[in-house]
Coordinates of C-alpha atoms in Angstrom, one line a residue:
Chain A
M1 CA 242.7 65.7 166.3
K2 CA 239.6 67.0 168.1
I3 CA 236.1 66.4 166.9
L4 CA 233.0 68.4 168.0
V5 CA 229.6 66.8 167.5
L6 CA 226.6 69.1 167.6
I7 CA 223.7 67.7 169.6
S8 CA 220.2 68.9 169.2
N9 CA 217.7 68.1 172.0
V10 CA 214.5 67.2 170.1
P11 CA 211.1 65.6 171.0
D12 CA 210.9 61.9 170.6
T13 CA 209.9 61.1 167.1
T14 CA 206.7 59.5 168.3
T15 CA 205.6 62.6 170.2
K16 CA 202.0 63.8 169.7
V17 CA 202.6 67.4 168.7
R18 CA 200.4 70.1 170.4
F19 CA 200.6 73.8 170.6
T20 CA 199.8 76.4 173.3
G21 CA 199.4 80.1 173.5
D22 CA 196.9 80.3 170.6
N23 CA 199.1 78.1 168.5
T24 CA 202.2 80.3 168.9
S25 CA 204.4 77.9 170.8
F26 CA 205.1 74.2 171.0
D27 CA 203.6 72.5 174.0
D28 CA 206.4 70.6 175.7
A29 CA 204.4 69.2 178.6
G30 CA 205.0 65.5 179.0
V31 CA 207.4 65.3 176.0
Q32 CA 210.2 62.8 176.0
W33 CA 213.4 64.4 174.7
I34 CA 216.0 62.6 172.7
I35 CA 219.2 63.2 170.8
N36 CA 218.3 64.3 167.3
P37 CA 218.6 61.0 165.2
W38 CA 221.0 62.5 162.7
D39 CA 223.3 63.8 165.5
E40 CA 223.2 60.4 167.1
L41 CA 224.5 58.9 163.9
A42 CA 227.2 61.6 163.7
L43 CA 228.3 60.8 167.2
T44 CA 228.4 57.1 166.3
R45 CA 230.7 57.9 163.4
A46 CA 232.9 60.0 165.6
M47 CA 233.3 57.1 167.9
E48 CA 234.2 54.8 165.1
L49 CA 236.8 57.4 163.9
K50 CA 238.3 57.6 167.4
E51 CA 238.4 53.8 167.7
A52 CA 240.3 53.6 164.4
G53 CA 243.0 55.9 165.9
G54 CA 244.1 59.4 165.3
V55 CA 241.3 61.2 167.3
D56 CA 242.3 62.5 170.7
K57 CA 239.0 63.8 171.9
I58 CA 235.3 63.9 171.1
T59 CA 233.3 66.8 172.5
V60 CA 229.5 67.2 172.2
A61 CA 227.8 70.6 172.4
N62 CA 224.3 71.9 172.4
V63 CA 222.5 75.2 173.0
G64 CA 219.8 74.9 175.6
E65 CA 218.7 75.2 179.2
K66 CA 219.6 72.8 182.0
T67 CA 216.7 70.6 181.1
T68 CA 218.6 69.5 178.0
E69 CA 221.4 68.0 180.0
P70 CA 220.1 64.4 180.0
T71 CA 220.5 64.5 176.3
L72 CA 224.1 65.5 176.6
R73 CA 224.7 63.0 179.4
K74 CA 223.4 60.3 177.1
A75 CA 226.0 61.4 174.5
L76 CA 228.6 61.1 177.1
A77 CA 227.4 57.6 178.0
V78 CA 227.6 56.6 174.3
G79 CA 231.3 57.7 174.5
A80 CA 231.9 61.4 174.0
D81 CA 234.8 62.6 176.3
D82 CA 233.2 65.9 177.4
A83 CA 230.3 68.1 176.8
I84 CA 229.5 71.8 176.4
R85 CA 226.1 73.3 177.1
V86 CA 225.6 76.9 176.1
D87 CA 223.2 78.1 178.7
V88 CA 220.3 79.7 176.8
P89 CA 217.1 78.4 175.1
A90 CA 217.6 77.8 171.4
R91 CA 215.7 80.4 169.5
D92 CA 216.4 79.8 165.8
A93 CA 219.1 78.4 163.5
Y94 CA 221.1 81.7 163.3
F95 CA 221.0 82.2 167.1
V96 CA 222.2 78.6 167.7
A97 CA 224.9 78.8 165.1
R98 CA 226.1 82.1 166.6
Q99 CA 226.3 80.5 170.1
L100 CA 228.1 77.4 168.9
A101 CA 230.6 79.5 166.9
E102 CA 232.0 80.7 170.2
V103 CA 232.8 77.2 171.5
A104 CA 233.6 75.5 168.2
K105 CA 236.7 77.4 167.1
D106 CA 239.4 75.0 168.3
Y107 CA 238.1 71.8 166.6
D108 CA 239.5 70.1 163.5
L109 CA 236.3 68.4 162.6
I110 CA 232.7 69.4 163.4
L111 CA 229.9 67.0 162.7
A112 CA 226.4 68.4 162.4
G113 CA 223.3 66.4 161.6
I114 CA 221.8 67.5 158.3
E115 CA 218.7 68.7 160.1
A116 CA 217.1 68.4 163.5
S117 CA 213.9 66.4 163.6
D118 CA 211.9 69.2 165.4
Y119 CA 212.0 72.1 163.0
N120 CA 213.9 70.4 160.1
G121 CA 215.7 73.7 159.4
N122 CA 218.7 72.3 157.7
A123 CA 220.7 75.4 158.5
V124 CA 222.9 75.4 161.6
G125 CA 225.8 73.4 160.1
G126 CA 226.2 75.7 157.1
M127 CA 225.8 78.9 159.1
L128 CA 228.4 77.7 161.6
A129 CA 230.9 76.9 158.9
E130 CA 230.4 80.4 157.5
M131 CA 230.8 82.1 160.8
L132 CA 234.0 80.1 161.6
D133 CA 235.3 80.4 158.0
F134 CA 235.7 76.6 158.0
N135 CA 235.4 74.4 155.0
S136 CA 232.1 72.6 154.8
V137 CA 230.4 69.8 152.9
S138 CA 226.7 69.0 153.1
A139 CA 224.8 65.7 152.6
V140 CA 227.8 63.7 153.8
S141 CA 227.2 60.0 154.0
G142 CA 230.7 58.8 154.7
I143 CA 233.8 60.4 156.2
S144 CA 237.3 59.1 157.1
I145 CA 240.5 60.7 158.2
D146 CA 243.3 60.6 155.7
G147 CA 246.5 62.1 157.2
D148 CA 245.8 65.9 157.5
K149 CA 242.8 65.6 155.1
F150 CA 239.4 64.2 155.2
T151 CA 237.9 61.9 152.6
V152 CA 234.2 62.6 152.3
N153 CA 231.5 60.9 150.5
R154 CA 228.7 63.2 149.5
E155 CA 225.3 62.3 148.0
I156 CA 224.3 64.2 144.9
D157 CA 221.4 63.8 142.5
G158 CA 221.8 60.6 140.7
G159 CA 225.1 59.5 142.4
S160 CA 227.7 60.5 144.8
Q161 CA 230.9 62.5 145.0
L162 CA 234.2 61.5 146.7
L163 CA 236.0 64.5 148.0
S164 CA 239.3 65.1 149.6
I165 CA 239.2 68.2 151.7
T166 CA 241.4 69.9 154.3
G167 CA 240.3 70.9 157.7
P168 CA 239.1 72.4 159.8
L169 CA 235.9 71.1 158.4
V170 CA 232.2 71.2 159.2
A171 CA 230.7 68.0 157.8
I172 CA 226.9 68.1 157.6
V173 CA 226.0 64.5 157.8
Q174 CA 222.9 62.5 156.8
K175 CA 221.7 58.9 156.8
G176 CA 224.4 56.4 155.9
I177 CA 227.2 58.1 158.0
A178 CA 226.9 55.3 160.4
K179 CA 224.9 52.0 160.3
E180 CA 222.8 52.5 163.4
P181 CA 223.2 54.6 166.6
R182 CA 225.1 53.1 169.5
I183 CA 223.3 52.1 172.6
P184 CA 225.3 53.0 175.7
A185 CA 226.3 50.1 178.0
M186 CA 225.7 50.4 181.8
R187 CA 229.4 51.1 182.2
G188 CA 229.1 54.0 179.8
I189 CA 226.2 55.4 181.8
M190 CA 228.2 55.1 185.0
M191 CA 231.3 56.8 183.5
A192 CA 229.2 59.6 182.1
R193 CA 228.6 60.7 185.6
K194 CA 232.2 61.7 186.0
K195 CA 232.8 63.2 182.6
P196 CA 232.9 67.0 182.4
L197 CA 229.8 68.8 181.3
N198 CA 230.8 72.4 180.9
V199 CA 228.2 75.1 181.1
V200 CA 229.1 78.3 179.3
A201 CA 227.3 81.6 179.2
A202 CA 225.6 82.7 176.0
V203 CA 226.9 85.5 173.9
D204 CA 224.8 88.4 172.9
A205 CA 223.0 87.5 169.8
H206 CA 219.6 88.0 168.2
E207 CA 217.5 85.6 166.4
K208 CA 216.4 86.3 162.9
T209 CA 213.2 84.4 163.0
S210 CA 210.0 84.8 165.0
Y211 CA 207.3 82.2 165.0
V212 CA 203.9 83.7 164.2
N213 CA 201.7 80.6 164.2
Y214 CA 201.8 76.8 164.1
E215 CA 199.3 74.5 162.6
L216 CA 199.1 70.8 162.3
P217 CA 198.9 69.1 158.9
A218 CA 195.4 67.9 157.9
P219 CA 194.8 64.4 159.1
K220 CA 195.4 61.7 156.5
A221 CA 192.2 60.9 154.8
A222 CA 191.0 57.3 154.8
C223 CA 192.5 55.1 152.2
K224 CA 190.1 54.0 149.4
M225 CA 190.8 50.7 147.7
V226 CA 189.9 50.5 144.0
D227 CA 189.7 47.2 142.3
E228 CA 192.6 46.7 139.9
E229 CA 190.2 46.0 137.1
N230 CA 188.2 49.2 137.7
A231 CA 190.4 51.9 136.3
K232 CA 187.4 54.0 135.3
E233 CA 186.3 54.4 138.9
L234 CA 189.9 55.4 139.9
I235 CA 189.9 58.1 137.2
T236 CA 186.6 59.4 138.4
L237 CA 187.8 59.5 142.1
L238 CA 191.0 61.3 141.2
H239 CA 189.0 63.7 139.1
E240 CA 186.0 64.4 141.3
E241 CA 187.1 63.7 144.9
A242 CA 190.9 64.2 145.0
K243 CA 190.7 66.8 142.2
V244 CA 194.2 66.0 141.0
L245 CA 193.2 65.3 137.4
Chain B
M1 CA 207.5 63.0 198.5
D2 CA 209.5 62.8 195.3
F3 CA 208.4 60.4 192.6
E4 CA 211.0 61.6 190.1
L5 CA 213.5 59.0 188.9
S6 CA 217.1 60.3 188.7
E7 CA 218.5 61.4 185.3
E8 CA 220.6 58.2 185.4
Q9 CA 217.6 55.9 186.1
N10 CA 215.7 57.5 183.2
L11 CA 218.7 57.0 180.9
I12 CA 218.9 53.4 182.0
R13 CA 215.3 52.9 181.2
E14 CA 215.7 54.5 177.7
T15 CA 218.8 52.5 177.0
V16 CA 217.5 49.1 178.1
R17 CA 214.3 49.8 176.2
D18 CA 216.3 50.6 173.0
F19 CA 218.4 47.4 173.5
A20 CA 215.3 45.2 174.1
E21 CA 213.5 46.6 171.1
R22 CA 216.5 46.4 168.8
E23 CA 218.2 43.1 169.9
I24 CA 215.5 41.0 171.7
K25 CA 212.2 41.8 170.1
P26 CA 213.1 40.7 166.5
L27 CA 214.1 37.3 167.8
A28 CA 211.8 36.7 170.7
R29 CA 208.9 35.1 168.9
D30 CA 211.1 32.7 166.9
L31 CA 213.2 31.6 169.9
D32 CA 210.0 31.0 171.9
E33 CA 208.5 28.9 169.1
K34 CA 211.6 26.8 168.9
G35 CA 212.1 26.6 172.7
E36 CA 215.7 27.8 172.1
F37 CA 218.0 29.4 174.6
S38 CA 220.2 32.0 172.9
V39 CA 223.8 32.2 174.0
E40 CA 224.4 35.1 171.7
L41 CA 221.6 37.2 173.1
T42 CA 222.7 36.4 176.6
R43 CA 226.2 37.6 175.8
K44 CA 224.8 40.8 174.4
I45 CA 222.9 41.3 177.7
G46 CA 226.2 40.8 179.4
E47 CA 227.9 43.3 177.1
M48 CA 225.3 45.9 178.0
G49 CA 226.4 45.5 181.6
L50 CA 223.0 44.2 182.9
F51 CA 224.5 41.2 184.7
G52 CA 225.6 42.1 188.2
M53 CA 224.7 45.7 187.6
Y54 CA 224.2 46.3 191.3
L55 CA 227.6 44.8 192.2
P56 CA 230.6 47.0 193.1
E57 CA 232.9 47.6 190.2
R58 CA 235.7 45.5 191.8
Y59 CA 233.6 42.4 191.2
G60 CA 232.8 43.3 187.6
G61 CA 229.5 45.2 188.4
Q62 CA 228.4 48.7 187.7
G63 CA 227.6 49.9 191.3
L64 CA 224.0 50.7 190.4
D65 CA 221.1 50.8 192.9
T66 CA 218.3 48.2 193.2
L67 CA 215.8 50.4 191.4
S68 CA 218.0 50.8 188.4
Y69 CA 218.3 47.0 188.2
I70 CA 214.6 46.6 188.6
I71 CA 213.9 49.1 185.8
A72 CA 216.2 47.0 183.6
V73 CA 214.3 43.8 184.3
E74 CA 211.0 45.6 183.7
E75 CA 212.1 46.9 180.3
I76 CA 213.3 43.5 179.1
A77 CA 210.1 41.9 180.4
R78 CA 208.1 44.6 178.5
V79 CA 209.5 42.9 175.3
D80 CA 210.1 39.3 176.3
G81 CA 209.6 37.1 179.4
S82 CA 212.2 34.5 178.6
H83 CA 215.1 36.9 178.5
A84 CA 213.8 38.8 181.5
A85 CA 213.9 35.5 183.3
T86 CA 217.5 34.8 182.3
L87 CA 218.4 38.3 183.5
A88 CA 216.4 38.2 186.7
A89 CA 217.4 34.7 187.8
H90 CA 221.1 35.2 187.1
N91 CA 221.2 38.5 189.0
S92 CA 218.9 37.7 191.9
L93 CA 219.4 34.0 192.4
G94 CA 222.8 33.3 190.8
I95 CA 224.9 36.3 191.7
Y96 CA 223.2 37.7 194.8
P97 CA 223.9 34.9 197.3
L98 CA 227.5 34.6 196.2
Y99 CA 227.9 38.4 196.7
A100 CA 226.0 38.6 200.0
F101 CA 227.4 35.5 201.7
G102 CA 230.6 34.6 199.8
T103 CA 234.1 35.0 201.2
E104 CA 236.3 37.6 199.4
E105 CA 238.0 34.7 197.7
Q106 CA 234.7 33.2 196.5
K107 CA 233.5 36.5 195.2
M108 CA 236.7 37.2 193.3
R109 CA 236.7 33.6 191.9
Y110 CA 233.1 33.7 190.6
L111 CA 231.6 37.2 190.3
P112 CA 233.7 38.8 187.6
Q113 CA 233.1 36.0 185.1
L114 CA 229.4 36.1 185.9
C115 CA 229.0 39.7 184.9
T116 CA 230.2 39.4 181.3
G117 CA 227.5 37.3 179.8
D118 CA 229.9 34.4 179.3
G119 CA 228.7 32.5 182.3
L120 CA 225.5 32.0 184.2
W121 CA 224.9 30.7 187.7
S122 CA 221.9 29.2 189.3
F123 CA 220.3 28.7 192.7
G124 CA 219.3 25.1 193.5
L125 CA 216.4 25.2 196.0
T126 CA 213.2 23.5 194.6
E127 CA 213.0 19.7 194.6
P128 CA 210.5 17.3 193.2
G129 CA 209.0 16.9 196.7
A130 CA 209.8 20.3 198.1
G131 CA 208.3 23.4 196.5
S132 CA 206.5 25.9 198.8
D133 CA 207.6 23.6 201.7
S134 CA 211.3 24.1 201.2
R135 CA 212.1 22.5 204.5
G136 CA 210.9 19.2 202.9
S137 CA 214.2 19.2 200.9
K138 CA 215.9 15.8 200.7
T139 CA 219.2 16.7 199.1
T140 CA 221.9 16.1 201.7
A141 CA 225.4 17.5 202.2
V142 CA 227.7 15.5 204.5
I143 CA 231.2 16.4 205.5
D144 CA 233.7 13.6 204.7
G145 CA 237.3 14.6 205.6
D146 CA 237.9 17.9 203.9
Q147 CA 235.1 17.5 201.4
W148 CA 231.3 17.9 201.2
V149 CA 229.5 15.0 199.7
I150 CA 226.2 15.9 198.1
N151 CA 223.4 13.6 197.1
G152 CA 219.9 14.5 195.8
S153 CA 218.2 16.4 193.0
K154 CA 216.7 19.8 192.2
I155 CA 214.0 20.8 189.7
F156 CA 212.8 23.9 187.8
I157 CA 216.3 25.5 188.1
T158 CA 216.6 28.6 185.9
N159 CA 220.0 28.9 184.1
G160 CA 221.0 25.5 185.4
S161 CA 221.8 23.7 182.2
S162 CA 222.7 26.1 179.4
E163 CA 226.0 25.7 177.6
I164 CA 227.3 28.7 179.5
S165 CA 226.0 27.7 182.9
K166 CA 229.0 27.6 185.2
G167 CA 227.6 26.1 188.4
C168 CA 225.0 26.2 191.1
T169 CA 224.5 27.3 194.7
V170 CA 222.9 24.2 196.3
Q171 CA 220.6 24.3 199.3
A172 CA 221.1 20.9 201.2
V173 CA 220.3 19.3 204.5
S174 CA 223.6 19.2 206.4
G175 CA 222.4 17.8 209.7
E176 CA 219.8 17.9 212.4
E177 CA 219.5 19.9 215.6
N178 CA 216.8 19.3 218.2
G179 CA 215.0 17.2 215.7
K180 CA 215.0 19.9 213.0
K181 CA 216.8 19.9 209.7
V182 CA 219.8 22.1 209.4
F183 CA 220.4 23.6 206.0
S184 CA 223.7 24.7 204.5
T185 CA 224.4 26.2 201.1
I186 CA 227.2 24.7 199.0
I187 CA 228.8 25.9 195.7
V188 CA 229.0 23.3 193.0
E189 CA 230.9 24.0 189.8
K190 CA 229.9 22.6 186.4
G191 CA 232.0 19.6 185.6
T192 CA 232.3 18.3 189.1
P193 CA 232.0 14.4 188.9
G194 CA 228.5 13.2 189.8
F195 CA 226.9 16.6 189.0
K196 CA 224.5 16.4 186.1
A197 CA 222.3 19.1 184.6
L198 CA 219.4 18.2 182.2
T199 CA 217.5 20.8 180.3
M200 CA 213.7 20.6 180.9
H201 CA 211.6 20.8 177.8
G202 CA 207.9 21.2 177.1
K203 CA 207.4 24.5 179.0
M204 CA 204.3 26.5 178.4
M205 CA 206.1 29.8 179.1
W206 CA 209.6 31.3 179.2
R207 CA 210.4 28.9 176.4
A208 CA 213.6 30.6 175.4
S209 CA 215.0 30.6 178.9
D210 CA 217.0 27.7 180.3
T211 CA 215.3 25.5 183.0
A212 CA 217.1 22.5 184.4
E213 CA 216.8 19.4 186.5
L214 CA 220.0 18.9 188.6
F215 CA 221.2 15.6 189.9
F216 CA 223.9 15.1 192.6
D217 CA 225.3 11.6 192.8
D218 CA 228.0 11.5 195.5
V219 CA 229.2 14.9 194.3
R220 CA 232.4 15.8 196.2
V221 CA 233.5 19.5 196.6
P222 CA 236.1 21.0 198.9
K223 CA 234.8 22.1 202.3
A224 CA 235.8 25.6 201.3
N225 CA 232.8 25.6 198.9
L226 CA 230.5 26.2 201.8
L227 CA 228.7 29.5 201.2
G228 CA 228.3 31.4 204.5
Q229 CA 228.3 29.3 207.6
I230 CA 227.1 25.8 208.3
G231 CA 223.4 26.0 209.2
Q232 CA 223.0 29.3 207.5
G233 CA 221.2 27.8 204.6
S234 CA 217.7 29.0 205.5
K235 CA 218.8 32.5 206.1
I236 CA 220.6 32.6 202.8
M237 CA 217.5 31.2 201.1
L238 CA 215.1 33.7 202.7
Q239 CA 217.3 36.7 202.1
T240 CA 217.9 35.7 198.5
L241 CA 214.2 35.2 197.9
D242 CA 213.4 38.6 199.4
G243 CA 215.5 40.3 196.7
G244 CA 214.3 37.8 194.1
R245 CA 210.7 38.8 194.7
L246 CA 211.5 42.3 193.5
S247 CA 212.8 41.0 190.2
I248 CA 209.8 38.7 189.7
A249 CA 207.6 41.7 190.5
A250 CA 209.5 43.7 187.8
M251 CA 208.9 40.9 185.4
G252 CA 205.1 41.1 186.2
L253 CA 205.2 44.9 185.8
G254 CA 207.1 44.7 182.5
C255 CA 204.9 41.9 181.1
A256 CA 201.7 43.9 182.0
Q257 CA 203.2 47.1 180.4
G258 CA 204.1 45.2 177.2
A259 CA 200.7 43.5 177.0
F260 CA 198.9 46.8 177.7
E261 CA 200.9 48.6 174.9
L262 CA 200.1 45.8 172.5
A263 CA 196.4 46.0 173.4
L264 CA 196.2 49.8 173.1
A265 CA 197.9 49.8 169.7
Y266 CA 195.6 47.1 168.5
A267 CA 192.5 48.8 169.9
N268 CA 193.4 52.0 168.1
E269 CA 194.0 50.3 164.8
R270 CA 191.3 47.6 164.7
K271 CA 188.0 48.9 163.3
Q272 CA 184.6 47.3 163.9
F273 CA 181.2 48.9 163.3
G274 CA 183.0 51.8 161.5
K275 CA 185.4 53.0 164.2
P276 CA 188.5 51.9 166.2
I277 CA 187.5 49.5 168.9
S278 CA 189.2 51.7 171.5
K279 CA 186.4 54.1 171.0
F280 CA 183.9 51.7 172.4
Q281 CA 183.5 52.3 176.1
I282 CA 183.7 48.7 177.0
N283 CA 187.3 48.6 175.6
A284 CA 188.2 52.1 176.6
F285 CA 187.4 51.3 180.2
K286 CA 189.2 48.0 180.1
L287 CA 192.3 49.9 178.9
A288 CA 191.8 52.5 181.6
D289 CA 191.7 49.8 184.2
M290 CA 194.8 48.1 182.8
A291 CA 196.7 51.4 182.9
T292 CA 195.6 52.1 186.5
K293 CA 196.7 48.6 187.7
I294 CA 200.1 49.1 186.1
E295 CA 200.5 52.5 187.7
L296 CA 199.7 51.0 191.1
A297 CA 202.0 48.1 190.6
R298 CA 204.8 50.4 189.6
N299 CA 204.4 52.6 192.6
L300 CA 204.4 49.6 195.0
L301 CA 207.4 48.0 193.4
Y302 CA 209.4 51.2 193.2
K303 CA 208.6 51.9 196.8
A304 CA 209.9 48.5 197.9
C305 CA 213.1 49.2 195.9
W306 CA 213.4 52.6 197.6
L307 CA 213.1 50.9 201.0
K308 CA 215.9 48.4 200.1
D309 CA 218.1 51.1 198.7
S310 CA 217.6 53.2 201.8
G311 CA 218.6 50.2 204.0
K312 CA 215.1 49.9 205.5
P313 CA 213.2 46.6 206.0
F314 CA 211.5 45.8 202.7
A315 CA 210.5 42.1 202.9
K316 CA 206.8 42.8 203.4
E317 CA 206.7 45.3 200.5
A318 CA 208.7 42.9 198.4
A319 CA 206.1 40.1 199.0
M320 CA 203.3 42.6 198.3
S321 CA 205.0 43.7 195.1
K322 CA 205.6 40.2 193.9
L323 CA 202.0 39.2 194.6
Y324 CA 200.4 42.3 193.1
C325 CA 202.6 42.7 190.0
S326 CA 202.3 39.0 189.1
E327 CA 198.6 39.0 189.6
I328 CA 198.0 42.2 187.5
A329 CA 200.2 40.7 184.8
R330 CA 197.7 37.9 184.6
E331 CA 194.7 40.3 184.5
V332 CA 196.2 42.7 182.0
A333 CA 197.5 40.0 179.7
D334 CA 194.1 38.3 179.8
E335 CA 192.3 41.5 178.9
A336 CA 194.9 42.2 176.2
V337 CA 194.1 38.9 174.6
Q338 CA 190.4 39.6 174.9
I339 CA 190.9 43.0 173.1
H340 CA 192.8 41.2 170.3
G341 CA 189.9 38.8 169.8
G342 CA 190.7 35.8 167.7
Y343 CA 194.0 37.2 166.6
G344 CA 195.2 37.2 170.2
L345 CA 195.1 33.4 170.1
M346 CA 197.5 33.2 167.2
K347 CA 201.2 32.9 167.6
D348 CA 201.7 35.6 165.0
Y349 CA 200.6 38.1 167.6
D350 CA 203.1 38.7 170.5
V351 CA 200.2 39.1 173.0
E352 CA 199.8 35.4 172.9
R353 CA 203.3 34.9 174.3
F354 CA 202.7 37.5 177.0
Y355 CA 199.6 35.6 178.0
R356 CA 201.6 32.4 178.5
D357 CA 204.7 34.0 180.0
Q358 CA 202.7 35.7 182.8
R359 CA 201.5 32.5 184.2
L360 CA 204.7 31.5 185.9
L361 CA 204.9 34.7 187.8
Q362 CA 202.2 33.7 190.3
I363 CA 204.0 30.4 190.9
G364 CA 207.8 30.9 190.7
E365 CA 209.9 32.1 193.6
G366 CA 207.0 31.7 196.0
T367 CA 203.5 31.2 194.9
S368 CA 200.8 33.9 195.3
E369 CA 199.6 31.8 198.3
I370 CA 203.0 31.9 199.9
Q371 CA 203.2 35.6 199.4
R372 CA 199.9 36.1 201.1
L373 CA 201.2 33.9 204.0
V374 CA 204.4 36.0 204.3
I375 CA 202.3 39.3 204.2
S376 CA 199.8 38.0 206.7
R377 CA 202.6 37.2 209.2
Y378 CA 204.0 40.7 208.8
I379 CA 200.7 42.4 209.4
G380 CA 200.1 40.4 212.6
C381 CA 197.8 37.6 211.7

């Protein structure tokens, strides 16, 4: 069995977000890049499945320029066997899914984080499954291999579903898929040097989204504390200041 | 000039930072409070591959360069001085002399087990009456037949008495030549009759690291336990301390970085007179000075590492790095406490621990005064 884990290269979650070009593009100067946290959990679960037996190879893949390679190299240090980088800047979810579809055909299981922590699009996994005509399940919080099938735990409103599903499968995973992301050991970092990182050329595709303008959310207003015995003041504030009543 | 770290060095920093934040930080305050050495955390540091990380793979190491090792110490020290001390002392004082001066047989016997986190090794140099004046050592090693017989004691020995301490490399007077003491360095394993290690308690700093007093009472070890050659003790000591200075400097740098980050976060959060105290120029300038000192310290230390990794002489820059990084750790931690005000004096705030932990750095592995002496000799005084 071969597993492909999709890796998004995203700004560190503590990044102070700024824009350039009259607020038409994200300013990446000085940004620390990391593996998308959901993808990191997906990779951790892939490692656990491999350690349990029955998985021959874990590949990680992303769409991005050479500057994204440290993120892939970290995934190799965590334990992936090889990596694929589609050599083109990621433009939008459709464009990324289209590029990944070219390199993802031969895998039995594809793990995609439910969203990437930059644009939170929540779209690549589903689009990719459609392009490949693979089965897909979203909001997956547990997955195991059961012979030639997968047993998948899926979160739904008010509960969860347990599904048995045949591959090839795109599992769009969320929190709970693994306990916490693995930290690579020094040996893993050293071994990552020697693991293949294959760069493939992009296919001709066009994005379906263009970014017109970005704006930052309004800063959080200062918190006002109202004495617990003074409900009247609270009502007045909600009515006259917050204007929610 | 290229100030860029390699992709691998950046990944090592990120990885060790994650490890320190996740595994060490949640326990550091409590272990410090109890004065407790954690075998479990030490094993985890070993599992991460941080022990012997600069050793070749055949000895259990990772084959990394000096700068990678120094970055690892810096990142642990950014979170906790005690565990940085365990790491730095084991690598620089425990493992290094065995690797640099050991026979192939000695290396294969000791090094692999010292890279896993299951065993620690110490370097016995300081004595009750011999600190900066290491030639004042009184511990003796005399050949008797096919054995060395060692008598004396050592003090302030990091990693000397933990339950996973496996032994010590002991500096001893092995004779006299032209009226001058001749030093040799002998390997003594834990459990050797007459060798006793007592844990020292009541430390102000590094309270979760292991510090020992070692006693040698007619300790007999095979002649083959000699490390290097007879009379090579001083050379082994000086060379070991040159490298050790880099790791103490890394502890100073990491401590300063950690204290600075705590101070900055507090100053942005704490409000007085209606605004965050970081907006008052007096504090903003303090923080600017702290950041500048840290930047200078990092550049100096990394340059010394670069010299070592390039095979160039680095002893002067190592002494300068040790001196400067340890002194700015004091200055930065002091101002960090000042910015915290009264809270900085409370054990509930980590900055209090940083303030205590930095104090050793101007004393251990050569005091600031000795570093100045070393530097002054290099510059032709």
